[in-house]
mmCIF file of C-alpha atoms and ligand atoms in Angstrom:
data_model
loop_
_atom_site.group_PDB
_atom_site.id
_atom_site.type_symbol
_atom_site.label_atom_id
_atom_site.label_comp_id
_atom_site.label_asym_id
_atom_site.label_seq_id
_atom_site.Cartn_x
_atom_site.Cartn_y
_atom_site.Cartn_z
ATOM 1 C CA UNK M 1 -2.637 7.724 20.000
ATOM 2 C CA UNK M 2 -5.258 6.972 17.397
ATOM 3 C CA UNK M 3 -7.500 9.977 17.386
ATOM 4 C CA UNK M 4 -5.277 12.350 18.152
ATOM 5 C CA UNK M 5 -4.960 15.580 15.445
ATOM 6 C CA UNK M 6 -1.231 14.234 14.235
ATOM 7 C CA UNK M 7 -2.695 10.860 13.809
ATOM 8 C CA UNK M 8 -5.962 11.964 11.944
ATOM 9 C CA UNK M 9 -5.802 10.709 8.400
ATOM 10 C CA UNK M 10 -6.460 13.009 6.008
ATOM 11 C CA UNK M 11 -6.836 11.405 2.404
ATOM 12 C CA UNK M 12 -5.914 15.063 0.965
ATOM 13 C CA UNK M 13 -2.327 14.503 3.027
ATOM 14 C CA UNK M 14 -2.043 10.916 0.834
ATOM 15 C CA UNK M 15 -3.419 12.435 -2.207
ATOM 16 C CA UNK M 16 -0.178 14.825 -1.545
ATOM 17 C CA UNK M 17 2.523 12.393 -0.915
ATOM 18 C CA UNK M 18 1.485 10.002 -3.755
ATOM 19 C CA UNK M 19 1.446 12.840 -5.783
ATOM 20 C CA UNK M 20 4.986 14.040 -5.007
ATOM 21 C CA UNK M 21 6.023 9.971 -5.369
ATOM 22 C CA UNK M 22 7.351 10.341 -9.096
ATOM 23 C CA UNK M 23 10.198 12.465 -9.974
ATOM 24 C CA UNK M 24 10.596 13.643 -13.350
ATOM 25 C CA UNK M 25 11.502 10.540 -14.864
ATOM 26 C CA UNK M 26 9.531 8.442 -13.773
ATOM 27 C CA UNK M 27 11.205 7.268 -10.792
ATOM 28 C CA UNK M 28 9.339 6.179 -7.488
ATOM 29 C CA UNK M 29 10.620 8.414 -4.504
ATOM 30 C CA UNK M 30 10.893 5.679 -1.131
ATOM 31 C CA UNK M 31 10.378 8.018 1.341
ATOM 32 C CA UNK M 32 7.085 9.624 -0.314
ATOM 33 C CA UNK M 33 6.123 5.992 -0.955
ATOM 34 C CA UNK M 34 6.632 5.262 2.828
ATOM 35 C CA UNK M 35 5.156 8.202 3.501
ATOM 36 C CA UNK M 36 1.849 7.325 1.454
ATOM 37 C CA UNK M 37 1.806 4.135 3.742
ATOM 38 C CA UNK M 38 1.976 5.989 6.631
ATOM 39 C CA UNK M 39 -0.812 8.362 5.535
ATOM 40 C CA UNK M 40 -2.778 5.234 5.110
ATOM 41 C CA UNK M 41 -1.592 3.385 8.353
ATOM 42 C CA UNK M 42 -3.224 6.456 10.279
ATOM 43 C CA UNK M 43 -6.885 5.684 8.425
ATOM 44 C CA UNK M 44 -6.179 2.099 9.151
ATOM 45 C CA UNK M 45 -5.852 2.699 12.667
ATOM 46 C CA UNK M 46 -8.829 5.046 13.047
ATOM 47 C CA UNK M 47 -10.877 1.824 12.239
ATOM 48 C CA UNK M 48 -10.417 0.333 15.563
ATOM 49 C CA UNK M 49 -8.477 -2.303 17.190
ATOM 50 C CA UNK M 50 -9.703 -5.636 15.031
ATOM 51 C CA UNK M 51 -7.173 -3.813 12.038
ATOM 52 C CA UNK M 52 -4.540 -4.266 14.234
ATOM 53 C CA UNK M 53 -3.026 -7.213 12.849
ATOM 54 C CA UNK M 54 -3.223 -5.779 9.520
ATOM 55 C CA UNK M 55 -1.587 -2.091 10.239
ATOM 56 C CA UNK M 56 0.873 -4.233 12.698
ATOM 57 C CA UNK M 57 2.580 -5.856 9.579
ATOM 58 C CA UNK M 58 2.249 -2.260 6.880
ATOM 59 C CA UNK M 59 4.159 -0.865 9.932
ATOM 60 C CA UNK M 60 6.868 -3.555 10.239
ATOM 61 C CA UNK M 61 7.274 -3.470 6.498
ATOM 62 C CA UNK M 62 7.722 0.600 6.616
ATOM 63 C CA UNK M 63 9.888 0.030 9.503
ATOM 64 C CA UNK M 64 12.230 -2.309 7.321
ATOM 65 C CA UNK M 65 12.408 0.135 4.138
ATOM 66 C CA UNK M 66 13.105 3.243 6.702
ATOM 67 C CA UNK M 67 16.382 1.381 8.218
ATOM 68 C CA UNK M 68 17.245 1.021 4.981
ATOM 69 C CA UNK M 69 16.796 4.557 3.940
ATOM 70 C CA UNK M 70 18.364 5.592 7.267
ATOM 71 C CA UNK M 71 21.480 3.349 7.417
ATOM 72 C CA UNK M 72 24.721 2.802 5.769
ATOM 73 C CA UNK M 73 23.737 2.310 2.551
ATOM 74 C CA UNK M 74 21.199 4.839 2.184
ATOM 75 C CA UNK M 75 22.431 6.544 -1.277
ATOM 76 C CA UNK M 76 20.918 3.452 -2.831
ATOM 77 C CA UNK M 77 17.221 4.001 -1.198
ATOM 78 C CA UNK M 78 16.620 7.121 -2.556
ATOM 79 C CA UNK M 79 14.122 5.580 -5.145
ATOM 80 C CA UNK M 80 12.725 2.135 -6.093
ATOM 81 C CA UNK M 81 14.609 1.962 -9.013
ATOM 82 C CA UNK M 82 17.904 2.772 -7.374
ATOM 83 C CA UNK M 83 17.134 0.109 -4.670
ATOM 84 C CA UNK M 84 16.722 -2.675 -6.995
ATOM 85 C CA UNK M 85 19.264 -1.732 -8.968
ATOM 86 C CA UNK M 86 21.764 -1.917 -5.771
ATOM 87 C CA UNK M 87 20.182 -4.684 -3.934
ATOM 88 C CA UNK M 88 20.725 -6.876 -7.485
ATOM 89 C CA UNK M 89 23.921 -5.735 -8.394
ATOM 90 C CA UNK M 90 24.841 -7.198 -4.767
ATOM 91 C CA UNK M 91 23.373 -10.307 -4.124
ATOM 92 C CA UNK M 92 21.065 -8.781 -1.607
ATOM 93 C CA UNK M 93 17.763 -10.613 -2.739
ATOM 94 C CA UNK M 94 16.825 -13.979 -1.624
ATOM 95 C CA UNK M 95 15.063 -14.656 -5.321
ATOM 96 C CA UNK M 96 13.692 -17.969 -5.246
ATOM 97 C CA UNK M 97 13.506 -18.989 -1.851
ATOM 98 C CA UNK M 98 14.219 -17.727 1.409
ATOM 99 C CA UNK M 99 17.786 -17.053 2.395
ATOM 100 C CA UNK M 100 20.367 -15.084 3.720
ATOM 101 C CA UNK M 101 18.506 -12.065 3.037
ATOM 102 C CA UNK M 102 14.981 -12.655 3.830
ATOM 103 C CA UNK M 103 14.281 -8.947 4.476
ATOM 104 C CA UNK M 104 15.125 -6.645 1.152
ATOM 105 C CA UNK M 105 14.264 -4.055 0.225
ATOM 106 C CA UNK M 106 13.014 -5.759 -2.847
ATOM 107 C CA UNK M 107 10.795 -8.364 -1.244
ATOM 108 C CA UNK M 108 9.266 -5.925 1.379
ATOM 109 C CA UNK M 109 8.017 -3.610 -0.897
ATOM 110 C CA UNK M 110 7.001 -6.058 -3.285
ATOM 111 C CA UNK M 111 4.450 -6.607 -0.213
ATOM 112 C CA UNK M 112 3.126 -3.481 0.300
ATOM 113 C CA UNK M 113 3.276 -3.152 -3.540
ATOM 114 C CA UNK M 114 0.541 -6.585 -4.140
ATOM 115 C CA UNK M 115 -1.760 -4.196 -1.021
ATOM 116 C CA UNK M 116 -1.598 -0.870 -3.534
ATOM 117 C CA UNK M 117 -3.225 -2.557 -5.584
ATOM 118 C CA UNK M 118 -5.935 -3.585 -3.614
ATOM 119 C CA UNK M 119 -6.191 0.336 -2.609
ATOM 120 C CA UNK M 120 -6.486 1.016 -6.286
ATOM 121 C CA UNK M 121 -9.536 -1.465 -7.209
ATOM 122 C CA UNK M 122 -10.957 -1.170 -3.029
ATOM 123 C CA UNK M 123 -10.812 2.888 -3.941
ATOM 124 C CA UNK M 124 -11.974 2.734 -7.474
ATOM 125 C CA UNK M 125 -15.177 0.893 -5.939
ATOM 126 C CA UNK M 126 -16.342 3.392 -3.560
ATOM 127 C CA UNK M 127 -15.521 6.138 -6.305
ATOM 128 C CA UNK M 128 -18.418 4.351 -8.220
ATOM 129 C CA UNK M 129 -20.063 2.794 -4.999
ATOM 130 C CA UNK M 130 -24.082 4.066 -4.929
ATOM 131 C CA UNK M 131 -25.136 4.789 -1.318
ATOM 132 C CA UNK M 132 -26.311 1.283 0.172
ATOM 133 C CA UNK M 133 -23.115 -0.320 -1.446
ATOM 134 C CA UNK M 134 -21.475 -2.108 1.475
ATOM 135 C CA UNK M 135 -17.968 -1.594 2.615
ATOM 136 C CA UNK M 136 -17.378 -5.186 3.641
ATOM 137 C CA UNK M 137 -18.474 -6.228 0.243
ATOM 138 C CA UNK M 138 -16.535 -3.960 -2.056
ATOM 139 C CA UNK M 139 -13.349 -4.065 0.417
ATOM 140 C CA UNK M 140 -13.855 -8.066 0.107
ATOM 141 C CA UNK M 141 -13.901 -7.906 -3.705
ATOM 142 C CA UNK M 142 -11.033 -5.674 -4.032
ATOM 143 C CA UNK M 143 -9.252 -8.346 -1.690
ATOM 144 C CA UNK M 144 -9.938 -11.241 -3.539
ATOM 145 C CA UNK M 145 -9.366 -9.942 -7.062
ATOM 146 C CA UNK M 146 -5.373 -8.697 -5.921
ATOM 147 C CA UNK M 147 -3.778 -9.750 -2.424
ATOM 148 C CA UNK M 148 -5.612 -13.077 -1.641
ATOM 149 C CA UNK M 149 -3.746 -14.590 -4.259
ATOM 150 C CA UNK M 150 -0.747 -13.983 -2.027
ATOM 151 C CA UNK M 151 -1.926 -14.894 1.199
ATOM 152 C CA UNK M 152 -2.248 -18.065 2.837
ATOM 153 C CA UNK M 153 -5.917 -19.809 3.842
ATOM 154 C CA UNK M 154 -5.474 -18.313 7.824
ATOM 155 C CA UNK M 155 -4.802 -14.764 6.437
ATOM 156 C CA UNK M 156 -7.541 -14.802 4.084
ATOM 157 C CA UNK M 157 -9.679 -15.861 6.939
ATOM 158 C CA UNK M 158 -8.821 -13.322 9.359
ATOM 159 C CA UNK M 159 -9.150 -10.837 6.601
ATOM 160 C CA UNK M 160 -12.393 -11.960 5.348
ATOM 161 C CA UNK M 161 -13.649 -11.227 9.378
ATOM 162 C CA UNK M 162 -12.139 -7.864 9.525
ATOM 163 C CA UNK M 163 -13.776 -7.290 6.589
ATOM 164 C CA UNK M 164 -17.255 -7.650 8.147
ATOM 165 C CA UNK M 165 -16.815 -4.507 10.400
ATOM 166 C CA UNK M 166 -15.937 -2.208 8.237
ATOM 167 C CA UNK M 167 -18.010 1.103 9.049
ATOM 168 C CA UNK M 168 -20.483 2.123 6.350
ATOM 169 C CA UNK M 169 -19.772 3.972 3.513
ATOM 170 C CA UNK M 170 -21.284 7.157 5.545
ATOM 171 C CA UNK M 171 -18.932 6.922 8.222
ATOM 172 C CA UNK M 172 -15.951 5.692 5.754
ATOM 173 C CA UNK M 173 -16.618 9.059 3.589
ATOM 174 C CA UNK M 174 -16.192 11.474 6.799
ATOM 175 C CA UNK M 175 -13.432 9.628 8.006
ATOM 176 C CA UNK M 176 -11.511 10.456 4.898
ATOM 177 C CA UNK M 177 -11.475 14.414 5.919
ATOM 178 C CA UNK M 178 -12.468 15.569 2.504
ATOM 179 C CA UNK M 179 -16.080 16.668 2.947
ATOM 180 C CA UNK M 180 -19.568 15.949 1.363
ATOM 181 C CA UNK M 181 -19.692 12.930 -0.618
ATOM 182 C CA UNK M 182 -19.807 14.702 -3.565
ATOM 183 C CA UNK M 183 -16.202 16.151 -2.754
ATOM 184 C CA UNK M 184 -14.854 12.628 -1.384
ATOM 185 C CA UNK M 185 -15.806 11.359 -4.763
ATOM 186 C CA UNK M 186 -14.383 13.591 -6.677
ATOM 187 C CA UNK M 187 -10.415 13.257 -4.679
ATOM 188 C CA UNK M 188 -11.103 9.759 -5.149
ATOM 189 C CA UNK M 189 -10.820 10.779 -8.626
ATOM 190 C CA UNK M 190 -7.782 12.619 -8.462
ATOM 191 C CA UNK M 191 -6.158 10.779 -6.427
ATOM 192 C CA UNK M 192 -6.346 7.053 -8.208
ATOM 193 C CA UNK M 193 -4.355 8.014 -11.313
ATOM 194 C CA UNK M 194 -1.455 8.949 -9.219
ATOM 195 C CA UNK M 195 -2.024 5.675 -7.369
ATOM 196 C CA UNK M 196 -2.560 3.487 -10.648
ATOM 197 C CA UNK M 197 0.706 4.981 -12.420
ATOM 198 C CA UNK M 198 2.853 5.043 -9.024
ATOM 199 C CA UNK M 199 1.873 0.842 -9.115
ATOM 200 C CA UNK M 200 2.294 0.577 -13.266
ATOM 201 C CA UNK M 201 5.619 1.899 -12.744
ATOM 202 C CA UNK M 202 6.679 -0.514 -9.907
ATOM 203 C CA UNK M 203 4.433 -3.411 -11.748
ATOM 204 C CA UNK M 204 6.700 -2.766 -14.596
ATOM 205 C CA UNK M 205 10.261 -2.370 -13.189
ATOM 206 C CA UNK M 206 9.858 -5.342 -10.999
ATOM 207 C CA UNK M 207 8.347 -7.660 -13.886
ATOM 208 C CA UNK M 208 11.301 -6.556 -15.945
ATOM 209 C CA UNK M 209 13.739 -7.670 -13.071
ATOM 210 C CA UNK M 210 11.401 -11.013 -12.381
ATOM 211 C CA UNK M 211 10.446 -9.893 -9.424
ATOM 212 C CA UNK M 212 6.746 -10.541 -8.809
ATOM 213 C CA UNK M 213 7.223 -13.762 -6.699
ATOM 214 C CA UNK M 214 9.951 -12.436 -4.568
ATOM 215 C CA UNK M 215 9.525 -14.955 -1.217
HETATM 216 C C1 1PX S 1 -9.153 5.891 1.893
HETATM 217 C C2 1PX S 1 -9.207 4.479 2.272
HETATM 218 C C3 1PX S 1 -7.895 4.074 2.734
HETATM 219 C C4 1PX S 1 -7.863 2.679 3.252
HETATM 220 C C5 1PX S 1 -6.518 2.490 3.834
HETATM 221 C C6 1PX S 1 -6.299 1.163 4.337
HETATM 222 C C7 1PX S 1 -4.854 0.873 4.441
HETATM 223 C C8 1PX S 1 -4.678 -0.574 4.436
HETATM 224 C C9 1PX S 1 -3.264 -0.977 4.582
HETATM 225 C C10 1PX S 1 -3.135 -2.418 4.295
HETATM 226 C C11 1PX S 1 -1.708 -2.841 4.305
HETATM 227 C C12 1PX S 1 -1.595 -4.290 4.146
HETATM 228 C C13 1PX S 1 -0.194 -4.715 3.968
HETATM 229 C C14 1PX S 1 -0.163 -6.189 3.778
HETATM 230 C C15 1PX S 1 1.164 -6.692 3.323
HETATM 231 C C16 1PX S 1 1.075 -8.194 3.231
HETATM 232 O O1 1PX S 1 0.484 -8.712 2.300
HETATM 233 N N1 1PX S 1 1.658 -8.920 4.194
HETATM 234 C C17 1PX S 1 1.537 -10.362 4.279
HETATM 235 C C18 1PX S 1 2.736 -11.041 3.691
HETATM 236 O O2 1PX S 1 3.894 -10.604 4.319
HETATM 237 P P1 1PX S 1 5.102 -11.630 4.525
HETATM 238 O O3 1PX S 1 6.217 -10.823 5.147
HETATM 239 O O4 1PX S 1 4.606 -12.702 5.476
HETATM 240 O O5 1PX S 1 5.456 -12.196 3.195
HETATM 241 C C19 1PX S 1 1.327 -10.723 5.705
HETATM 242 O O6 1PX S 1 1.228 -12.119 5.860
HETATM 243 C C20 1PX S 1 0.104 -10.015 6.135
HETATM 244 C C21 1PX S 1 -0.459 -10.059 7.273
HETATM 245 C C22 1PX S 1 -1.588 -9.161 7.659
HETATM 246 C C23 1PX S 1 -2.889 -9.343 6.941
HETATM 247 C C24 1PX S 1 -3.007 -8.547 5.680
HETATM 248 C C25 1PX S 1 -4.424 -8.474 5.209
HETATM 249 C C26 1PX S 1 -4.521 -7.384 4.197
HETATM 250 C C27 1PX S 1 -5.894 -6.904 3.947
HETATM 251 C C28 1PX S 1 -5.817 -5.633 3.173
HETATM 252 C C29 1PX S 1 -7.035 -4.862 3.298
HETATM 253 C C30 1PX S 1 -7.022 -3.909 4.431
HETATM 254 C C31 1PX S 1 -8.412 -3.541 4.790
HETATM 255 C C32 1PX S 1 -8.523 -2.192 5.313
HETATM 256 C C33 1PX S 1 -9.874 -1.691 5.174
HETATM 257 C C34 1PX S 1 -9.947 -0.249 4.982
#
């Protein structure tokens, strides 16, 4: 249940699991990834019911990598690079239009990958935000400069309403479990490198693979 103390979001617990994301080369762990999302899904959800539809589809798209990680083939989801080395190597990507496999690995993280980047420019804004900035309006410019370019007129819509009742950036700050403002600032500053170089890394490997526009 939303509210409850294992669902509280903590942005300390995503700090942590972004953090632990990259092993020592570089790679992108899936299951600290996944578990980032999670971390996130929980704030999501402490937002109220009109988010639904948003945390409804993260959750799906978790679901998806975690039966990946879980199942047969799960030697091969131990990191991002690993998976789209495998699902290539075997045919398992639909790449230019939708196919036999119209749920990879590949194309359903490529999702949630386009959203971290919204996190990174959405947090980035209330790092800098002043204290009458409005949530609605920096969420809605994060949105616009990074996922809206993937999403389809009805999305964008429903997004742009959700938008509108965000909670303040008071309410946002306690939410987050850090503190004063002063100390929800400064995580936000610790915590968006890890985000930024957790995305570079993915931007990278899947622009290297032409994987961007994945359907
Ligand atoms: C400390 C602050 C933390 C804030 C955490 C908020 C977490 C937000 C999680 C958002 C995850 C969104 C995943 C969207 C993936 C996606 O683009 N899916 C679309 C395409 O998928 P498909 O399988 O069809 O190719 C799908 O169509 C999406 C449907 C749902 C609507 C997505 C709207 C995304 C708005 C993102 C902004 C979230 C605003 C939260 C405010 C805090």
């Amino acid at each position: 249940m939303a509210g409850s103390e294992d669902q509280k979001f903590s942005l300390q617990e995503v700090l942590d699991t972004f953090k632990l994301c990259l092993s020592e080369n570089k790679e992108v762990y899936l299951e600290q990834y996944v578990a980032g999302w999670r971390g996130l899904v929980k704030f999501l959800n402490s937002l109220g019911s009109v988010f639904g539809f948003i945390s409804k589809d993260a959750v799906s798209k978790i679901q998806i990598l975690v039966s990946y990680m879980k199942g047969e083939n799960a030697s091969h989801y131990a990191t991002v690079q690993s998976m789209v080395k495998y699902e290539l190597d075997n045919n398992l990507v639909d790449v230019n239009k939708k196919g036999s496999h119209p749920e990879s690995g590949c194309r359903t993280l490529l999702r949630l990958h386009r959203a971290l980047r919204w996190l990174e420019l959405f947090l980035d804004r209330l790092r800098t935000s002043t204290e009458d900035s409005k949530t609605s309006a920096l969420c809605a410019e994060a949105y616009n400069e990074s996922l809206a370019q993937h999403h389809p007129w009805m999305i964008r819509k429903a997004a742009g309403m959700a938008f509108l009742v965000l909670p303040g950036r008071q309410t946002f700050f306690e939410v987050m479990n850090v503190g004063p403002p002063e100390q929800v600032v400064a995580k936000l500053g610790e915590a968006l490198p890890l985000i930024s170089e957790v995305y570079q890394i993915t931007e990278d490997l899947y622009a290297q693979h032409n994987l961007l526009d994945l359907p």
